[in-house]
Tab-separated table of C-alpha atoms in Angstrom:
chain	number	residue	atom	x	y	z
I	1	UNK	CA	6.243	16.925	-12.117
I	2	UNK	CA	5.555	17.467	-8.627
I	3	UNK	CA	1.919	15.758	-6.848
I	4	UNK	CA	2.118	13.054	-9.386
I	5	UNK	CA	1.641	10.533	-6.395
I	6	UNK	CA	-1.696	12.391	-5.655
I	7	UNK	CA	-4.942	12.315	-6.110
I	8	UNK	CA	-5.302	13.678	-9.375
I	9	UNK	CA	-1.375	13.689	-10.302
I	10	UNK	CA	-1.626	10.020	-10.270
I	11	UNK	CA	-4.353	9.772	-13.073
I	12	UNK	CA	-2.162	12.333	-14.919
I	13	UNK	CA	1.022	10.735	-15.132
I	14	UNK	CA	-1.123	7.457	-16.415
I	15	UNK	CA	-2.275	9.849	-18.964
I	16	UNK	CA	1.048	11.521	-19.673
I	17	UNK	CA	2.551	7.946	-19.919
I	18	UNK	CA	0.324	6.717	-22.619
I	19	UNK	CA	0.342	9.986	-24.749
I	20	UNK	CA	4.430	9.037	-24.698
I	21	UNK	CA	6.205	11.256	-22.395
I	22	UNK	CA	8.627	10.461	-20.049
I	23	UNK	CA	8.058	11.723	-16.757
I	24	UNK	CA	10.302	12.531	-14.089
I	25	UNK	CA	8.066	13.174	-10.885
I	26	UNK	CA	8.874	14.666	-7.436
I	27	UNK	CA	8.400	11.732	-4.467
I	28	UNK	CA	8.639	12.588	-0.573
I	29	UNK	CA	8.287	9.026	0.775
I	30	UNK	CA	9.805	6.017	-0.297
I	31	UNK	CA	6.146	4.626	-0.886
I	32	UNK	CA	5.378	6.942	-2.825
I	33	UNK	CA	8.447	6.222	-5.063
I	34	UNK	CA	8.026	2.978	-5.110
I	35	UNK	CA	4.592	3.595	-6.762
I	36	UNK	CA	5.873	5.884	-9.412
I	37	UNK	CA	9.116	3.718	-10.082
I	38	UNK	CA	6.321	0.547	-10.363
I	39	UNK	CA	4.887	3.020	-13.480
I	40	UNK	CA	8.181	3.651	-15.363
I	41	UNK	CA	8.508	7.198	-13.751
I	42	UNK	CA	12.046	8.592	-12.895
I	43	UNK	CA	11.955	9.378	-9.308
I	44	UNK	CA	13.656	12.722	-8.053
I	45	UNK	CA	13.535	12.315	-3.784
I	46	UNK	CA	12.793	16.086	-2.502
I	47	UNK	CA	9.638	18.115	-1.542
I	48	UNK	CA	8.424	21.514	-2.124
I	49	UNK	CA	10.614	23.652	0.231
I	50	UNK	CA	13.586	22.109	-1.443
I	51	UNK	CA	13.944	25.084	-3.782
I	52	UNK	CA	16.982	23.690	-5.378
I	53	UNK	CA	15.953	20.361	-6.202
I	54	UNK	CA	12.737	22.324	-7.914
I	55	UNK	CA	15.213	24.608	-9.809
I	56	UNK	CA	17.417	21.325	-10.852
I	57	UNK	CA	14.121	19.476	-11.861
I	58	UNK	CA	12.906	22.180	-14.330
I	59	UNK	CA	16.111	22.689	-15.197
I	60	UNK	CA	16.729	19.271	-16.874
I	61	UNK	CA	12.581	18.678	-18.192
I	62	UNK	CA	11.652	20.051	-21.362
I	63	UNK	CA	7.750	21.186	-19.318
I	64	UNK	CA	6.784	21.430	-15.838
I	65	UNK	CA	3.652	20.041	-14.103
I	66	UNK	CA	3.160	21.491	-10.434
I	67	UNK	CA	0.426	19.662	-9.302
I	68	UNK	CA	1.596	19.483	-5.335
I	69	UNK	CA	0.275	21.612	-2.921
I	70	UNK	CA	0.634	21.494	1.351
I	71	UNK	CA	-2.969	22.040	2.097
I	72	UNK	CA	-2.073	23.064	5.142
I	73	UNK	CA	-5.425	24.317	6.653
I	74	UNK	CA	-4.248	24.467	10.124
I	75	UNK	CA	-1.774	26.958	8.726
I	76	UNK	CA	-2.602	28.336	5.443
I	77	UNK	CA	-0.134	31.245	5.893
I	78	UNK	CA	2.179	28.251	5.289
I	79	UNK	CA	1.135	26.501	2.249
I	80	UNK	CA	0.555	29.901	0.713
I	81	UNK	CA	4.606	30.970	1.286
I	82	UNK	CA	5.495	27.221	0.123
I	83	UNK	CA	3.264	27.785	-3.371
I	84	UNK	CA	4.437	31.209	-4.137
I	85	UNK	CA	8.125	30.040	-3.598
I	86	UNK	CA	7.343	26.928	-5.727
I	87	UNK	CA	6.210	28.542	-8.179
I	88	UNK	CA	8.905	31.447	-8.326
I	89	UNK	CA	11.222	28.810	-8.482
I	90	UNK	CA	9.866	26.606	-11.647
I	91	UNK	CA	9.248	30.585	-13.034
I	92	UNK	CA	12.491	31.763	-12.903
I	93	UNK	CA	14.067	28.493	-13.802
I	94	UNK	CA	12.113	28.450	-17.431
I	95	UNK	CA	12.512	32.164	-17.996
I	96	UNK	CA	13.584	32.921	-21.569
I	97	UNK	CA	12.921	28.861	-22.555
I	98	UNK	CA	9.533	28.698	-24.217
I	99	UNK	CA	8.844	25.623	-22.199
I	100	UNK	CA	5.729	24.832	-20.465
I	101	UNK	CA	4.623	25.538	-16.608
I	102	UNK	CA	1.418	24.247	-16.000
I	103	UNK	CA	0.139	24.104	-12.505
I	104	UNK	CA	-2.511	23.824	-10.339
I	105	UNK	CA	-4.640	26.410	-9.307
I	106	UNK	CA	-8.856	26.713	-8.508
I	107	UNK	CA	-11.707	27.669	-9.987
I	108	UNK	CA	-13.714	28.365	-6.152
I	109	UNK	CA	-14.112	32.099	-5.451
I	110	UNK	CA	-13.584	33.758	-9.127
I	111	UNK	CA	-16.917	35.674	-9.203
I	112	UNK	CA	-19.733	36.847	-7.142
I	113	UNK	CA	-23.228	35.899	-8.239
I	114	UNK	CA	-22.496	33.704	-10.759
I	115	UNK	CA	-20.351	31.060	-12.363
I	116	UNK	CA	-16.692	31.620	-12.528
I	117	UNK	CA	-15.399	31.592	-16.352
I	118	UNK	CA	-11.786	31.325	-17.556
I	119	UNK	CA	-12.434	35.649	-18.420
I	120	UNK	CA	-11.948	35.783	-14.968
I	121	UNK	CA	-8.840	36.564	-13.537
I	122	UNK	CA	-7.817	35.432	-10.202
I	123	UNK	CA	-8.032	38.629	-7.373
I	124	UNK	CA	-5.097	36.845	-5.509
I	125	UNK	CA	-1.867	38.931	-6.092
I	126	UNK	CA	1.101	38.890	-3.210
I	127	UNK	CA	2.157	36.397	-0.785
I	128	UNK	CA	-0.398	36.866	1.575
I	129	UNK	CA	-3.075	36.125	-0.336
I	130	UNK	CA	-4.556	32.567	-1.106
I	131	UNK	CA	-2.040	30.532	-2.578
I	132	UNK	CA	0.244	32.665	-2.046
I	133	UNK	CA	-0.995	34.664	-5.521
I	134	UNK	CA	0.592	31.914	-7.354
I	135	UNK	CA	-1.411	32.063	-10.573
I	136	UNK	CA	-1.074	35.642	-11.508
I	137	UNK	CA	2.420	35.441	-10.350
I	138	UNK	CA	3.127	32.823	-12.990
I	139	UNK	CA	1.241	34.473	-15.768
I	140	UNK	CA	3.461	37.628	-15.250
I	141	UNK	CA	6.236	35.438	-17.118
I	142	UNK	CA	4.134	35.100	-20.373
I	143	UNK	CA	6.080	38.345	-21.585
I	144	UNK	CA	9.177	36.220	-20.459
I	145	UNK	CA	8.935	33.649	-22.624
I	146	UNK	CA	7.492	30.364	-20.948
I	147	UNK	CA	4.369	28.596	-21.950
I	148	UNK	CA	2.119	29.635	-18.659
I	149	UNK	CA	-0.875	27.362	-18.755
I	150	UNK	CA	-3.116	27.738	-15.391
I	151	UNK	CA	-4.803	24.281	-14.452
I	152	UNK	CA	-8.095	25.358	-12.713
I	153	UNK	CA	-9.696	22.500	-10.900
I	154	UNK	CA	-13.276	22.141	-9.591
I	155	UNK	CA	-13.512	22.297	-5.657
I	156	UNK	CA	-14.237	18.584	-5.859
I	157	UNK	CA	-12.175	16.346	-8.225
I	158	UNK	CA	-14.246	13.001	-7.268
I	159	UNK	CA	-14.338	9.203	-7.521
I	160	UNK	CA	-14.120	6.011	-5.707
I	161	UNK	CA	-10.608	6.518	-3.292
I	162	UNK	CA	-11.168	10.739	-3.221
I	163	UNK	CA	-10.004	11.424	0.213
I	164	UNK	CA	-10.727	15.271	-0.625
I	165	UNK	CA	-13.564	17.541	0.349
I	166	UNK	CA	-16.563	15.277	-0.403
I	167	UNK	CA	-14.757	12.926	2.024
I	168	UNK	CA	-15.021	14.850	4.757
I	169	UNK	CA	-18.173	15.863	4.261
I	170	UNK	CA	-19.098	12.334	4.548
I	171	UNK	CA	-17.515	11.646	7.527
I	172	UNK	CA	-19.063	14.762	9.538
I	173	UNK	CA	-22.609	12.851	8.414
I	174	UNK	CA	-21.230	9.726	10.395
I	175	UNK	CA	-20.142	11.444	13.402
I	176	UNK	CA	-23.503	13.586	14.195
I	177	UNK	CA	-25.556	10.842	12.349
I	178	UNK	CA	-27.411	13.003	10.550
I	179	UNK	CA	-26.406	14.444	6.465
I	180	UNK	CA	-26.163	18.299	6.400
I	181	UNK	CA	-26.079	21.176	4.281
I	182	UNK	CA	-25.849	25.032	5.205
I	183	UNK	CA	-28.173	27.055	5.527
I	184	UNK	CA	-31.064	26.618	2.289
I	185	UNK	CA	-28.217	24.628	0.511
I	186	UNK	CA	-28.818	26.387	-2.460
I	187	UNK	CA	-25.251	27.169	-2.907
I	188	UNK	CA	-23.768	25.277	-5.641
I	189	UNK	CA	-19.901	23.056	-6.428
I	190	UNK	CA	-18.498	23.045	-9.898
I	191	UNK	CA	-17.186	19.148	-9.989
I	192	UNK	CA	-15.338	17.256	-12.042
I	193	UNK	CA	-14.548	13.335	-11.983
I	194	UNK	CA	-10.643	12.790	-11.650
I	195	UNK	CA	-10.179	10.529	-15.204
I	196	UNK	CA	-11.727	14.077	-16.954
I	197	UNK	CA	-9.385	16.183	-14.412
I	198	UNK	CA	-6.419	13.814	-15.370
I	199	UNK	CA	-7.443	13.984	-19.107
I	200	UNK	CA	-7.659	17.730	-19.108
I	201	UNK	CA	-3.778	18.041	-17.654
I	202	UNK	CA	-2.637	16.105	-20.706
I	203	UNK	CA	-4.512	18.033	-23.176
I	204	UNK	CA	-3.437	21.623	-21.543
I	205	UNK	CA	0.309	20.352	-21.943
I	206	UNK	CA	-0.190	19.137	-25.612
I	207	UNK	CA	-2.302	22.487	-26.628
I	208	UNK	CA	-2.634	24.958	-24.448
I	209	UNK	CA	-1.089	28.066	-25.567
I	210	UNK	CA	0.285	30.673	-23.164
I	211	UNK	CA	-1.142	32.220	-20.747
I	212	UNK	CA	-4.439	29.689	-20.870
I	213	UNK	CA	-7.070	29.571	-17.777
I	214	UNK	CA	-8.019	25.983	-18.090
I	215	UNK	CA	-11.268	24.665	-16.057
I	216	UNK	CA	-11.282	21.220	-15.033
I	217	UNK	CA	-15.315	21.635	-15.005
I	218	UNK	CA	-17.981	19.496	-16.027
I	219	UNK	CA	-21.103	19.931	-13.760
I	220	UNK	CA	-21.146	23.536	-13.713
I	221	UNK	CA	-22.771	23.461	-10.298
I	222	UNK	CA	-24.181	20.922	-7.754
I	223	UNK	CA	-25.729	22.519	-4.842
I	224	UNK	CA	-24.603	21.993	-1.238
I	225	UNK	CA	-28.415	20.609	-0.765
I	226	UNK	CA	-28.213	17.593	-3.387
I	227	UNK	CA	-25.014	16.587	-2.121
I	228	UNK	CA	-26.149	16.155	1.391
I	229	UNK	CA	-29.248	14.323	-0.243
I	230	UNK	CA	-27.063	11.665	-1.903
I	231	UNK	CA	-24.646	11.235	1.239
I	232	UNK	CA	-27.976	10.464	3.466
I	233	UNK	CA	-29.262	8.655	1.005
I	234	UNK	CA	-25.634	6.270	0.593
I	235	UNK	CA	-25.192	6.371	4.215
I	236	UNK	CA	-28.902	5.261	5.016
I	237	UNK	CA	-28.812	8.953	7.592
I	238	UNK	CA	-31.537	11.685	7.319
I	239	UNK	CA	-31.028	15.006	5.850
I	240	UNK	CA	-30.958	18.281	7.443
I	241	UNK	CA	-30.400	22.304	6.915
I	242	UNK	CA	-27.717	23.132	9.266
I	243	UNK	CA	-27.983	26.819	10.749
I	244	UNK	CA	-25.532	29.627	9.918
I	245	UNK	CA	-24.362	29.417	13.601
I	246	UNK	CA	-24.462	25.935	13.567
I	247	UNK	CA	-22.114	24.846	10.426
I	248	UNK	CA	-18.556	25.288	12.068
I	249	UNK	CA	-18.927	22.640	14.962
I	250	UNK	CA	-20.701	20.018	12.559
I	251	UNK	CA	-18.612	20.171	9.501
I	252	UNK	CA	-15.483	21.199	11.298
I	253	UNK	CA	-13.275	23.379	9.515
I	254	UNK	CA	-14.775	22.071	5.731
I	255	UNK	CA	-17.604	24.386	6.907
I	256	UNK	CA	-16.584	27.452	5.180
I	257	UNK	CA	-15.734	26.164	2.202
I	258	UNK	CA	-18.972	24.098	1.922
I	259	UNK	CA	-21.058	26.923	2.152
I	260	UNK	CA	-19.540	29.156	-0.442
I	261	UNK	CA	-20.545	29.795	-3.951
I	262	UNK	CA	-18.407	27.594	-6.064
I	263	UNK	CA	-20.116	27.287	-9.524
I	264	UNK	CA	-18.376	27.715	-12.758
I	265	UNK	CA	-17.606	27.125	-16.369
I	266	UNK	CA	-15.856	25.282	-18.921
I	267	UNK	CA	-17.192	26.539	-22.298
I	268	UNK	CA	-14.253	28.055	-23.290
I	269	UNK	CA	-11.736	25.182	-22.076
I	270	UNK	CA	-13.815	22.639	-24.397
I	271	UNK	CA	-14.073	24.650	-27.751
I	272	UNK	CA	-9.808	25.123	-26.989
I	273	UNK	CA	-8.405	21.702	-26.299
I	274	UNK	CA	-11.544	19.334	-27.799
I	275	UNK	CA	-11.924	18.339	-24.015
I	276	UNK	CA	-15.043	16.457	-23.453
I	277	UNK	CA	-15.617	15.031	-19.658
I	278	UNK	CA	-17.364	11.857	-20.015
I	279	UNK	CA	-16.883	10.559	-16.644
I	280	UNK	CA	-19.580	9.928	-13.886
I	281	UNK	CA	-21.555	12.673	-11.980
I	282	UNK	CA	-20.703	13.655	-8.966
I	283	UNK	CA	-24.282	12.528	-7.015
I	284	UNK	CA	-23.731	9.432	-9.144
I	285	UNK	CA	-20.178	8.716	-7.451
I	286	UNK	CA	-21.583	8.754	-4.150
I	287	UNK	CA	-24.262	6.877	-5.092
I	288	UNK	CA	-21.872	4.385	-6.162
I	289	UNK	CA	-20.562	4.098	-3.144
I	290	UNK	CA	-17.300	6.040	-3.617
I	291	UNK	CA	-17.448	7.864	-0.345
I	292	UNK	CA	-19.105	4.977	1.821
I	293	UNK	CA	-16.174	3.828	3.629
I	294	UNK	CA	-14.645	6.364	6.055
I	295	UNK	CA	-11.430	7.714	4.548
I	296	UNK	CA	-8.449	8.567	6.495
I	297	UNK	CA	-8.139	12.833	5.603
């Protein structure tokens, strides 16, 4: 398993743990073996661009979990190459097995002018696209015999410690005082709370059959608008429309993203794996408190 000391890996391999497995999980820092080791979880020191120790890993688990990713936004020509040689890797290491490969992957940019459905297939293909075209390179090896199971997360997995996208959201609100949203904020965020996300791993590796588009989904959208309305109103700031021109220099570079369409789906995910999310709302996370604190990003 590689990411399993991150945000939602960790839930997972609590998850994975108590449905029985054994879990051997990739660790870059000794803290974050020490963490996994304190769980019962076989540590194998390494990171992504250590092709070999990937191809060794897979090559002694009976299913793979690649939940890591560089996130590299300062150079996403980077994290794309990494992902797409990842994934090759874990591929080409299962070929001909019938063993698992589950991996991360998003549900944020699937359709145009409405929600995003596991029909939809992912227009990413070659190493220059996002993520390096890492999920429709994977699914090619369906027709070579390994259990391809796409993991398709919201674009915010949330809850009290997220240091994700929500986070820094909240922390452009602190700096300029004031809690935004582009444009009409009409556009909207699938979300999911991290305890369904980490559920929803578990249940993919127990029953997803091959070549499954799973959505980690369970508020199909929350617009940009309602999310700025429960930061203000957590934060004690007022609430403003930020102009088109306007959204790069106060949200930095979570601008683009924020204003996107990102709505989607899970219908299909549900009636396949019994999943039901039964974890807190997104607005009522925040309200909570769970993005109060400024987070270190």
């Amino acid at each position: 398993m590689t990411g399993a000391s991150g945000w939602i890996g960790s839930a997972a391999v609590d998850e994975l743990l108590a449905d029985g497995h054994a879990v051997t999980a990739l660790a870059r820092s000794d803290a974050s073996a020490d963490a996994l080791e304190a769980k019962g979880v076989r540590v194998q020191r390494g990171d992504l661009d250590d092709l070999d120790g990937l191809r060794r890993g897979a090559d002694a688990a009976e299913a793979v979990l690649h939940l890591a990713n560089k996130h590299d936004f300062s150079n996403p020509a980077a994290s794309n190459a990494a992902e797409r040689a990842a994934v090759q890797t874990f591929a080409d290491t299962l070929a001909g097995s019938g063993r698992p490969f589950l991996f991360a992957a998003g549900t944020a940019g699937l359709a145009q002018g409405r929600p995003a459905t596991e029909a939809d297939a992912s227009s990413a293909h070659g190493p220059g696209s996002p993520r390096g075209g890492a999920e429709n390179l994977a699914l090619e090896y369906v027709d070579r015999d390994v259990r391809v199971v796409s993991l398709r997360f919201s674009p915010t997995v949330h809850g009290a410690g997220d240091h994700g996208f929500i986070s820094v959201i909240a922390d452009a609100a602190r700096r300029h005082g004031v809690s935004g949203y582009p444009g009409d904020g009409s556009n909207r965020w699938a979300a999911v709370h991290r305890s369904d996300a980490a559920r929803l791993v578990a249940l993919g590796l127990a029953k997803a059959p091959s070549g499954s588009r799973l959505h980690a989904v369970a508020e199909e959208g929350v617009t940009s608008r309602e999310i700025a309305e429960a930061i203000g109103a957590a934060l004690d700031l007022p609430v403003a429309s930020i102009a088109p021109d306007d959204v790069a220099a106060h949200f930095g570079w979570i601008g683009g993203f924020f204003g996107m369409e990102g709505s989607a789906t899970s219908t299909a995910t549900r009636e396949l794996l019994g999943w039901t999310p039964t974890g807190p709302t997104l607005v009522e996370d925040i309200a909570a408190g769970a993005y109060s604190t400024t987070a270190a990003v």
